[in-house]
Short mmCIF file of C-alpha atoms and ligand atoms in Angstrom, two decimals:
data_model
loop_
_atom_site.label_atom_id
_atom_site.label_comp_id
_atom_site.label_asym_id
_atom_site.label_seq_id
_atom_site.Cartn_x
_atom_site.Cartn_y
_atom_site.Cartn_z
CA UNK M 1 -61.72 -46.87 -64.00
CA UNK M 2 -62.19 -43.74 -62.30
CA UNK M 3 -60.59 -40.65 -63.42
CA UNK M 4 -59.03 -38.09 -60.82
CA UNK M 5 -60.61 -34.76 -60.20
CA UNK M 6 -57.25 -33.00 -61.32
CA UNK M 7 -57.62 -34.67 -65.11
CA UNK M 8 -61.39 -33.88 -65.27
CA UNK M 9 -60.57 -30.20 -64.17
CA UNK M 10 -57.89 -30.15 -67.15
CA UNK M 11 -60.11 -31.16 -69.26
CA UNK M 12 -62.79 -28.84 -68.26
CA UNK M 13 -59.78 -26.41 -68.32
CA UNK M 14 -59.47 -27.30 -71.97
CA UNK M 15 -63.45 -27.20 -73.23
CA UNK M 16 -63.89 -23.71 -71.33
CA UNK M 17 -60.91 -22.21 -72.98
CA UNK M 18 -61.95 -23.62 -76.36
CA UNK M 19 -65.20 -21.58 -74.91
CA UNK M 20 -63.85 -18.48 -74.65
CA UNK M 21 -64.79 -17.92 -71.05
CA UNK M 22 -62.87 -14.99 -70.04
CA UNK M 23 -62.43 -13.35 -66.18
CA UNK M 24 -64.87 -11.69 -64.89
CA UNK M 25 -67.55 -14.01 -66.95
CA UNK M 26 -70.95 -14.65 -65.73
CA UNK M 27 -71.22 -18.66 -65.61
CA UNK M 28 -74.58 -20.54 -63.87
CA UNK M 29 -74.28 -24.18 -63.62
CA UNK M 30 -77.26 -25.95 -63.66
CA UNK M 31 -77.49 -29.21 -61.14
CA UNK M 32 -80.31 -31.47 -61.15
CA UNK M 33 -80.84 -35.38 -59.11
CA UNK M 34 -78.42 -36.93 -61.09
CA UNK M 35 -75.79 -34.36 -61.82
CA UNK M 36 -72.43 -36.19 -60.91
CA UNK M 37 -70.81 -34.84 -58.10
CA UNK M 38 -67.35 -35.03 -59.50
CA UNK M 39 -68.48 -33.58 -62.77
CA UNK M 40 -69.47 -30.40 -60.52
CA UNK M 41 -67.03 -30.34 -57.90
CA UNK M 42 -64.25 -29.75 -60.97
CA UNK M 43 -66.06 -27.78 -63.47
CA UNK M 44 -66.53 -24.60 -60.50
CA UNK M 45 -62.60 -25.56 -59.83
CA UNK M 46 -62.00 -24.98 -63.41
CA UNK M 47 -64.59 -22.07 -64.10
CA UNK M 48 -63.27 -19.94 -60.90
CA UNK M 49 -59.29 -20.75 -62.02
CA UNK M 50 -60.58 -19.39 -64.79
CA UNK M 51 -61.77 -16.09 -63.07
CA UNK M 52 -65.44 -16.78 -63.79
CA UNK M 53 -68.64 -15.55 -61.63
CA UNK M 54 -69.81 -18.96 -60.60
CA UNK M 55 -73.59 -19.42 -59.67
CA UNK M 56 -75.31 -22.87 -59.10
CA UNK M 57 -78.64 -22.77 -60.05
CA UNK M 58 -80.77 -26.58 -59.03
CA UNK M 59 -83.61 -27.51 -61.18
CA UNK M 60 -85.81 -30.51 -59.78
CA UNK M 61 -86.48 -32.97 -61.95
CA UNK M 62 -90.01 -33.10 -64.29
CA UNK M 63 -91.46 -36.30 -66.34
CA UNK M 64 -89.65 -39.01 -64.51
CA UNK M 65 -93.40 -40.47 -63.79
CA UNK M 66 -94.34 -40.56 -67.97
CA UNK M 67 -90.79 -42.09 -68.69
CA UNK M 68 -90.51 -45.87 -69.50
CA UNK M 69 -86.96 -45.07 -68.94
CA UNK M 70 -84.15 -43.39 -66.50
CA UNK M 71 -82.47 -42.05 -69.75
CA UNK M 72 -82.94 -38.14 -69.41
CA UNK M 73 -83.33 -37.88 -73.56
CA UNK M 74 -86.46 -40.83 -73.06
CA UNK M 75 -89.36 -38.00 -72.65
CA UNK M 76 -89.29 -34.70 -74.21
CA UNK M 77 -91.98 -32.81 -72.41
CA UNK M 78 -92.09 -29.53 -70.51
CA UNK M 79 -88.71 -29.12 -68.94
CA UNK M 80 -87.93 -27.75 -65.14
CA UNK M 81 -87.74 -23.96 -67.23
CA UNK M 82 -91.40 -24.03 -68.34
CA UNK M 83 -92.97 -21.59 -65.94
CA UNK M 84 -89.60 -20.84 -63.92
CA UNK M 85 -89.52 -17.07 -64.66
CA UNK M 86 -86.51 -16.89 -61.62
CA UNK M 87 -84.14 -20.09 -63.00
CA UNK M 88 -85.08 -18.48 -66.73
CA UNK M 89 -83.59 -14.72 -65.65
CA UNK M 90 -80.56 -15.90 -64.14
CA UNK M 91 -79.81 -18.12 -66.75
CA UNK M 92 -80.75 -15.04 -69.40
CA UNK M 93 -78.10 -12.95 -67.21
CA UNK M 94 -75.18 -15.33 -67.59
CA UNK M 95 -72.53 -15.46 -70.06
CA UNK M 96 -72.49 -19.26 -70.08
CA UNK M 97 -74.45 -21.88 -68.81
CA UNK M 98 -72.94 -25.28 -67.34
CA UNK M 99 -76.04 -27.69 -67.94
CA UNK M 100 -74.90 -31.07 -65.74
CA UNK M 101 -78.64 -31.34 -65.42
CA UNK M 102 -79.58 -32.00 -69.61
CA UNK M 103 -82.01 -28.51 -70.16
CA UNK M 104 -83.79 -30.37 -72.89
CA UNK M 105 -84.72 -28.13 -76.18
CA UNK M 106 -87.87 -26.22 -75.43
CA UNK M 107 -88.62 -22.29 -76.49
CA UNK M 108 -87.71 -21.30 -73.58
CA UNK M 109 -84.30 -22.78 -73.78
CA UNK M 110 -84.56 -21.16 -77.28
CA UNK M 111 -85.35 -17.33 -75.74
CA UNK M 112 -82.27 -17.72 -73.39
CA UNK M 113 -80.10 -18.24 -76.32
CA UNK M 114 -81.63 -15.67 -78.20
CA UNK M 115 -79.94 -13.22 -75.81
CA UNK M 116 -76.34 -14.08 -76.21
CA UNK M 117 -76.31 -16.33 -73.38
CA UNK M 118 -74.12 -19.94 -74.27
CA UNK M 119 -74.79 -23.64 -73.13
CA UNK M 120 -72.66 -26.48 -72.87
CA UNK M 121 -74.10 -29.95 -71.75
CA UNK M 122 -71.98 -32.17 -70.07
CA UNK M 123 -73.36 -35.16 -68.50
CA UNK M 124 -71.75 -38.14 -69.83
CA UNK M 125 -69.80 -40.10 -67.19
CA UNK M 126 -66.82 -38.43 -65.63
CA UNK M 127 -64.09 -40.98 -67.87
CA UNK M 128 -65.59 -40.50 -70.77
CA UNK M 129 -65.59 -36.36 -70.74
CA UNK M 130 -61.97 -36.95 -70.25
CA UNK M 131 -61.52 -39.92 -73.15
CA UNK M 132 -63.57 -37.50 -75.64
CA UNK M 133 -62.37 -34.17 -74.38
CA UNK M 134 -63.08 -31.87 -77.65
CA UNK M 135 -60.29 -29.99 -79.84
CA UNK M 136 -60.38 -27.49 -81.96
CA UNK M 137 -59.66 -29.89 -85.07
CA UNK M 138 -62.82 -31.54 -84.17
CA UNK M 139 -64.52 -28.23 -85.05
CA UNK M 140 -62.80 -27.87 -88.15
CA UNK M 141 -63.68 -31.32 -89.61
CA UNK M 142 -67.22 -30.52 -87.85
CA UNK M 143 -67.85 -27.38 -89.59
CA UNK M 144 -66.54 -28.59 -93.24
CA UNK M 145 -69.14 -31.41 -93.11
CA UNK M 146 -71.77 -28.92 -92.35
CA UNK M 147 -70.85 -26.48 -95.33
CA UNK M 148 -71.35 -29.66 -97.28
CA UNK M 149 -74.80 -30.35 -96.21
CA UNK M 150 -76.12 -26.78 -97.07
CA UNK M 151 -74.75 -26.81 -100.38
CA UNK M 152 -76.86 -30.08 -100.87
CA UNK M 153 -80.67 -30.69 -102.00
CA UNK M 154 -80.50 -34.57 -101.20
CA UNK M 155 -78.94 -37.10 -98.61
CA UNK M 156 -79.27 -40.76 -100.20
CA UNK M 157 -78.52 -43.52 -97.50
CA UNK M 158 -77.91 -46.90 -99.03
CA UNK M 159 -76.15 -49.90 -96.95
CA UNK M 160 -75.26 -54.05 -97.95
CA UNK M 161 -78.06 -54.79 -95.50
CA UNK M 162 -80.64 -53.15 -97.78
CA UNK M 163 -81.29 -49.80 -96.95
CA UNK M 164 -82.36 -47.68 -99.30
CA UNK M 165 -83.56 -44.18 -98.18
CA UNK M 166 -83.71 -40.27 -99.98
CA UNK M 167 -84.10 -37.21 -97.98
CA UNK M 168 -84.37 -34.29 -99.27
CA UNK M 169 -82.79 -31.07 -97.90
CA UNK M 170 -83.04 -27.20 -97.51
CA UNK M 171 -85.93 -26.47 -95.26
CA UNK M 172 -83.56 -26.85 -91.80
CA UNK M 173 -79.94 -25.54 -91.14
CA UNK M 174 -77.68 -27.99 -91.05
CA UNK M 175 -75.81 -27.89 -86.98
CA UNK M 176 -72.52 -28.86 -86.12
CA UNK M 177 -71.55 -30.42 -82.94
CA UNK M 178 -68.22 -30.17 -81.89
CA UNK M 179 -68.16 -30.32 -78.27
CA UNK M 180 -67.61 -26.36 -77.05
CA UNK M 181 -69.23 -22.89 -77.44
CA UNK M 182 -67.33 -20.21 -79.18
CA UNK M 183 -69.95 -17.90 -80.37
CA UNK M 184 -72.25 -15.99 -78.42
CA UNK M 185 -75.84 -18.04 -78.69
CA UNK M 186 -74.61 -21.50 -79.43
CA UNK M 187 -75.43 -24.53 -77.91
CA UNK M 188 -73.34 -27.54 -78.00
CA UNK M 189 -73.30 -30.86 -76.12
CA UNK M 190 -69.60 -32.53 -74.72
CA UNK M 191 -68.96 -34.62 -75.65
CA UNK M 192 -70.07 -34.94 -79.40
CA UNK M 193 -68.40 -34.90 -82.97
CA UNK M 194 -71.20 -35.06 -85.36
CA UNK M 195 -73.03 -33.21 -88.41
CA UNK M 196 -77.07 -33.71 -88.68
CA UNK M 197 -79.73 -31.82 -90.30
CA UNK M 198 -83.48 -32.52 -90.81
CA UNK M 199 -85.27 -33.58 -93.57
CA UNK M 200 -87.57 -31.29 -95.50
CA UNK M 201 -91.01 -32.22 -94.42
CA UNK M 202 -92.78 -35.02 -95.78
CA UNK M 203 -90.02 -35.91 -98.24
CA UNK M 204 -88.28 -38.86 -96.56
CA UNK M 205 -88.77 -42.09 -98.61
CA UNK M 206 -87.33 -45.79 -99.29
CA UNK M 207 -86.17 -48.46 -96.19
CA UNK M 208 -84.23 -48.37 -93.85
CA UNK M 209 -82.53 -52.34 -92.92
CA UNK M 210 -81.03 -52.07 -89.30
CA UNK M 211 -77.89 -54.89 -89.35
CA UNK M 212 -76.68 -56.54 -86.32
CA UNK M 213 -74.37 -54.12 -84.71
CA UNK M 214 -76.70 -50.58 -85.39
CA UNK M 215 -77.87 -49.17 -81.81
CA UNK M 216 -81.08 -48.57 -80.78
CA UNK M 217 -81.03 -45.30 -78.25
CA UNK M 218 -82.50 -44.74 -75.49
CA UNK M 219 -82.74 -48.38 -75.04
CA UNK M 220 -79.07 -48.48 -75.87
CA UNK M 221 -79.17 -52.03 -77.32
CA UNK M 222 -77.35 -53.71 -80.18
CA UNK M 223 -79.66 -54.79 -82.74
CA UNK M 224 -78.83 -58.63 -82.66
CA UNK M 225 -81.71 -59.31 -86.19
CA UNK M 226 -82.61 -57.26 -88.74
CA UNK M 227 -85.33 -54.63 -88.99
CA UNK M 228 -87.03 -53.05 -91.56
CA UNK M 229 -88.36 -49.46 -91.08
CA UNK M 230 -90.56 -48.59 -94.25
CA UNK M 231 -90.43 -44.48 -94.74
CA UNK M 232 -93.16 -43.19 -96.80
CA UNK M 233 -93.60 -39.52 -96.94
CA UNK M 234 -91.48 -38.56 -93.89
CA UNK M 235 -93.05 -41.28 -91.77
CA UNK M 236 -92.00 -44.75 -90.33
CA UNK M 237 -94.59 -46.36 -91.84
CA UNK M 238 -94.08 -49.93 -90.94
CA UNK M 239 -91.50 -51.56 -88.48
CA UNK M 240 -90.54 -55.58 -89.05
CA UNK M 241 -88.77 -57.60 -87.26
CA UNK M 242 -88.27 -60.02 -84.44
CA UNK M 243 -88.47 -59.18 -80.85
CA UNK M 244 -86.38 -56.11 -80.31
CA UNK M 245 -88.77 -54.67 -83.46
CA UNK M 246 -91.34 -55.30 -81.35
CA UNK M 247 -89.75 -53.68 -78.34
CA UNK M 248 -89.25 -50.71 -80.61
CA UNK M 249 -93.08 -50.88 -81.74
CA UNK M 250 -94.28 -50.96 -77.96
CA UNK M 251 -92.21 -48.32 -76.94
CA UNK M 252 -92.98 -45.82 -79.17
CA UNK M 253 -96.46 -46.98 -79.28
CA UNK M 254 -96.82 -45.82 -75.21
CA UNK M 255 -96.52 -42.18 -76.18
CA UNK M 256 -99.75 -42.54 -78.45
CA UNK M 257 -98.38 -39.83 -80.65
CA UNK M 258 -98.46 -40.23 -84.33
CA UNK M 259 -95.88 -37.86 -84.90
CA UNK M 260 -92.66 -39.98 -82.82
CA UNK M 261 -92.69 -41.80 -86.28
CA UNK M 262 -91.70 -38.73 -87.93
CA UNK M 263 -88.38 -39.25 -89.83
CA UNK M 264 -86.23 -36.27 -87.48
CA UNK M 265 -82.43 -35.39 -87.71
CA UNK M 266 -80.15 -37.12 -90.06
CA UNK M 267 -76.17 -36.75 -90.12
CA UNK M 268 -73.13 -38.75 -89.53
CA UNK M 269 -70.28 -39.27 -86.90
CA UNK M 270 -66.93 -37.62 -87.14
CA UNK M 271 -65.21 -38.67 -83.91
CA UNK M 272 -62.34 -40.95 -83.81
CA UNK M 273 -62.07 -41.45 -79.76
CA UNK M 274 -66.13 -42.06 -79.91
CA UNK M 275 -66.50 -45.98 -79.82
CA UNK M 276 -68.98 -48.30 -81.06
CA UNK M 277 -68.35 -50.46 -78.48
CA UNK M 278 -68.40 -48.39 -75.47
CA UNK M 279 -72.16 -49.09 -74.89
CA UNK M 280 -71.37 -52.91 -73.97
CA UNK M 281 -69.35 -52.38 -71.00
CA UNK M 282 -71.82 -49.79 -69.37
CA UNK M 283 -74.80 -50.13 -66.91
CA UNK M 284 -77.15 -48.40 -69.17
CA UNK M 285 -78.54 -45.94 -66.56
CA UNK M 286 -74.87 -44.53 -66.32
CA UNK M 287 -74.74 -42.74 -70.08
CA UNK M 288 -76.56 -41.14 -72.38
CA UNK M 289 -75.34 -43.20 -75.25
CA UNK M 290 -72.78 -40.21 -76.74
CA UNK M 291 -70.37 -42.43 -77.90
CA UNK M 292 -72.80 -44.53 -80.03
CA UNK M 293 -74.01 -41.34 -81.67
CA UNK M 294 -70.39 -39.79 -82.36
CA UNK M 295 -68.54 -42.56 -83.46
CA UNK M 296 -67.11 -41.75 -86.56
CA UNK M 297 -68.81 -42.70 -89.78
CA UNK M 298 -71.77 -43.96 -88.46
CA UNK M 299 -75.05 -42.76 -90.06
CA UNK M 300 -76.95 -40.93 -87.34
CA UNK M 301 -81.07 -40.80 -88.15
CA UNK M 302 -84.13 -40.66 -85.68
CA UNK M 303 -87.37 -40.18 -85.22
CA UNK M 304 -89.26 -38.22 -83.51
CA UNK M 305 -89.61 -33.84 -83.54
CA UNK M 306 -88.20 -30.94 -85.50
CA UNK M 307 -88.68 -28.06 -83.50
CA UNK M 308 -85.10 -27.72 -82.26
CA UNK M 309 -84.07 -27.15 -85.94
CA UNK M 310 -87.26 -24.55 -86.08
CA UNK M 311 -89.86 -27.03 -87.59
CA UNK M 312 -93.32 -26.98 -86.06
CA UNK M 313 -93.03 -30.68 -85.04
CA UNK M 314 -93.15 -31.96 -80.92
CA UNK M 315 -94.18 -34.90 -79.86
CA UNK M 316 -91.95 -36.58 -76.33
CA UNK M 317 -91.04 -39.38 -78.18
CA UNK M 318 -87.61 -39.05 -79.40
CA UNK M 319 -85.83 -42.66 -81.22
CA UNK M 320 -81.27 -42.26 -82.42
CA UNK M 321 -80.49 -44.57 -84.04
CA UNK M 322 -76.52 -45.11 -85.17
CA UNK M 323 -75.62 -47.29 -87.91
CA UNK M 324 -73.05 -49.02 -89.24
CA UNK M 325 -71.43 -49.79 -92.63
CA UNK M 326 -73.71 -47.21 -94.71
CA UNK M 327 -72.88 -44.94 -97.40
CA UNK M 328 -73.97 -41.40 -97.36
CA UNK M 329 -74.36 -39.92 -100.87
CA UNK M 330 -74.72 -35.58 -100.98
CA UNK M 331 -76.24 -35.03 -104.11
CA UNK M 332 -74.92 -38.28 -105.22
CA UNK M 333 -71.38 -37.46 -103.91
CA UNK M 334 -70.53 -39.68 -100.99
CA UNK M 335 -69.68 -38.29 -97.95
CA UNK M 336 -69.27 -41.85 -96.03
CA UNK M 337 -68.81 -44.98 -97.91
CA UNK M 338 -69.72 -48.50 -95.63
CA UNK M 339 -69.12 -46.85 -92.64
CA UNK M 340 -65.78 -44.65 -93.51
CA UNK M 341 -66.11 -41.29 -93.69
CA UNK M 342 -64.31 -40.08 -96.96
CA UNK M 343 -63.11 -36.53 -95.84
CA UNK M 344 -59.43 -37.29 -95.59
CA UNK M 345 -59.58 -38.79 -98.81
CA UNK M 346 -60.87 -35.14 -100.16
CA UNK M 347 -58.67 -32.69 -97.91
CA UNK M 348 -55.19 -35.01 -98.13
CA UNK M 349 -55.35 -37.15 -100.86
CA UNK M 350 -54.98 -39.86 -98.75
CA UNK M 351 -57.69 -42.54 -99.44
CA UNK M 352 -59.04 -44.48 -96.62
FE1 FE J 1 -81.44 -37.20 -81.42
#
């Protein structure tokens, strides 16, 4: 069902305030083919309630010949900034910038930051920025997860289906996403509700078992048979399986790049109003897949670069993939335990 343009502008009304944008505020939003036009129409209704300098910047679209897929995370190449010394000023000169276009991470993306300047991506459908609308209790639980990953030298993933995999920690910051910018620099992605890091380099080892039920993004498919992913020294070594192993061999085997088997971000989900099950009711061209990587204690991994975190690591190919049922151990402490995420338990005494 559709959602009206005076709920989406509340709840823009809400992530901008939990973003600090003041009066008087320089904001750019950034369009691009597929921005939605409701998504736009009510976040410059919401930004100039607000009192904000609105500019509208439109980016044309790059890679969409290399891509196997419509999914704007399927190809991480250049992006429209590489080379665009006007769109890379004006968004240097704002306060905050609106991305409904998804800026993918690239350096220059990194210098904009670098100068103060905020981003928020929004381009999930209209409904669901309104189902997952962030709070500030979201970046509480968020940010507490985080503190518990620095403090840690080793993530140990084990699940019922066989997984067995250590990672160890310390060489990348560990990044919260909550859903809203509230510091000067920060990017953030609405809607989210997630903690991830990246393993040290090279020192990813053991299985991973994908059960019926995990998600395969971008292909945003249910893994109906097992596969095995063998990780030897930070690299998907071997992928078994039926057919949709296979798909996931092919596919990754078109970018010819040995580094998409790189093991990349690891974390789990902390969002309640994130669902599993969201991804069966949608045309898959429609989302991005947030809810599959938010939902809450689901173990988030990938493959693919590093450089986001400040690794050396690119290659286009970038592989999430959300799982159920697993137990996340911190320094053998467990953090998530078959899929539940054991925070309450810690802050309330109330076990779950
Ligand atoms: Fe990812």
């Amino acid at each position: 069902m559709s959602v009206t343009d005076h709920e989406l502008t509340e709840a823009w009304r809400q992530v901008l305030t939990l973003s600090n944008v003041r009066s008087g505020e320089t904001v750019t939003v950034l369009t691009g083919a597929d921005t939605h036009p409701q998504t736009l129409r009510t976040a410059v209704n919401a930004l100039t309630e607000l009192g904000a300098s609105v500019t509208r910047v439109e980016l044309p679209s790059v890679n969409g010949e290399k891509s196997l897929s419509r999914d704007a995370l399927a190809y991480l190449g250049t992006t429209p900034l590489t080379g665009n010394a006007a769109a890379i000023a004006a968004l240097k000169a704002s306060d905050l910038v609106v991305d409904l276009m998804t800026l993918l991470f690239s350096p220059e993306q990194h210098d904009i930051l670098k100068t103060g300047t905020k981003i928020l991506l929004a381009v999930e459908p209209p409904e669901v920025l309104c189902r997952l609308v962030p709070t500030a209790r979201d970046r509480e639980r968020v940010t507490k997860a985080a503190e518990l990953i620095k403090a840690a030298d080793e993530m140990h993933i084990t699940s019922a289906a066989g997984t067995n995999l250590r990672c160890s920690l310390g060489e990348f910051p560990a990044i919260s996403e909550y859903g809203f910018v509230d510091e000067p620099g920060r990017w953030d992605h609405w809607p989210s509700g997630f903690v991830l890091t990246w393993p040290n380099e090279r020192r990813s080892n053991g299985i991973v078992v994908l059960d019926r039920g995990d998600i395969l993004l971008p292909l945003k498919d249910y893994v109906q048979e097992p596969i095995e992913l063998t990780v030897t020294d930070g690299y998907v070594t071997k992928i078994e399986g039926g057919v949709q192993a296979h798909i996931l061999k092919s596919y990754m085997r078109s970018y010819d790049d040995p580094e998409a088997y790189a093991v990349s971000h690891i974390g789990w989900g902390l969002q309640p109003r994130a669902q599993w099950a969201m991804l069966a009711h949608y045309n898959k061209e429609s989302t991005i897949g947030m809810d599959a990587r938010a939902f809450e204690g689901n173990f988030l991994w990938s493959m693919g670069p590093n450089n986001e975190a400040g690794g050396d690591r690119t290659t286009a190919c970038h592989i999430d993939i959300p799982m159920r049922n697993c137990n996340v151990y911190l320094d053998g402490s467990p953090v998530v335990l078959a899929g539940v995420v054991q925070d309450y338990a810690k802050n309330v005494g109330v076990a779950q």
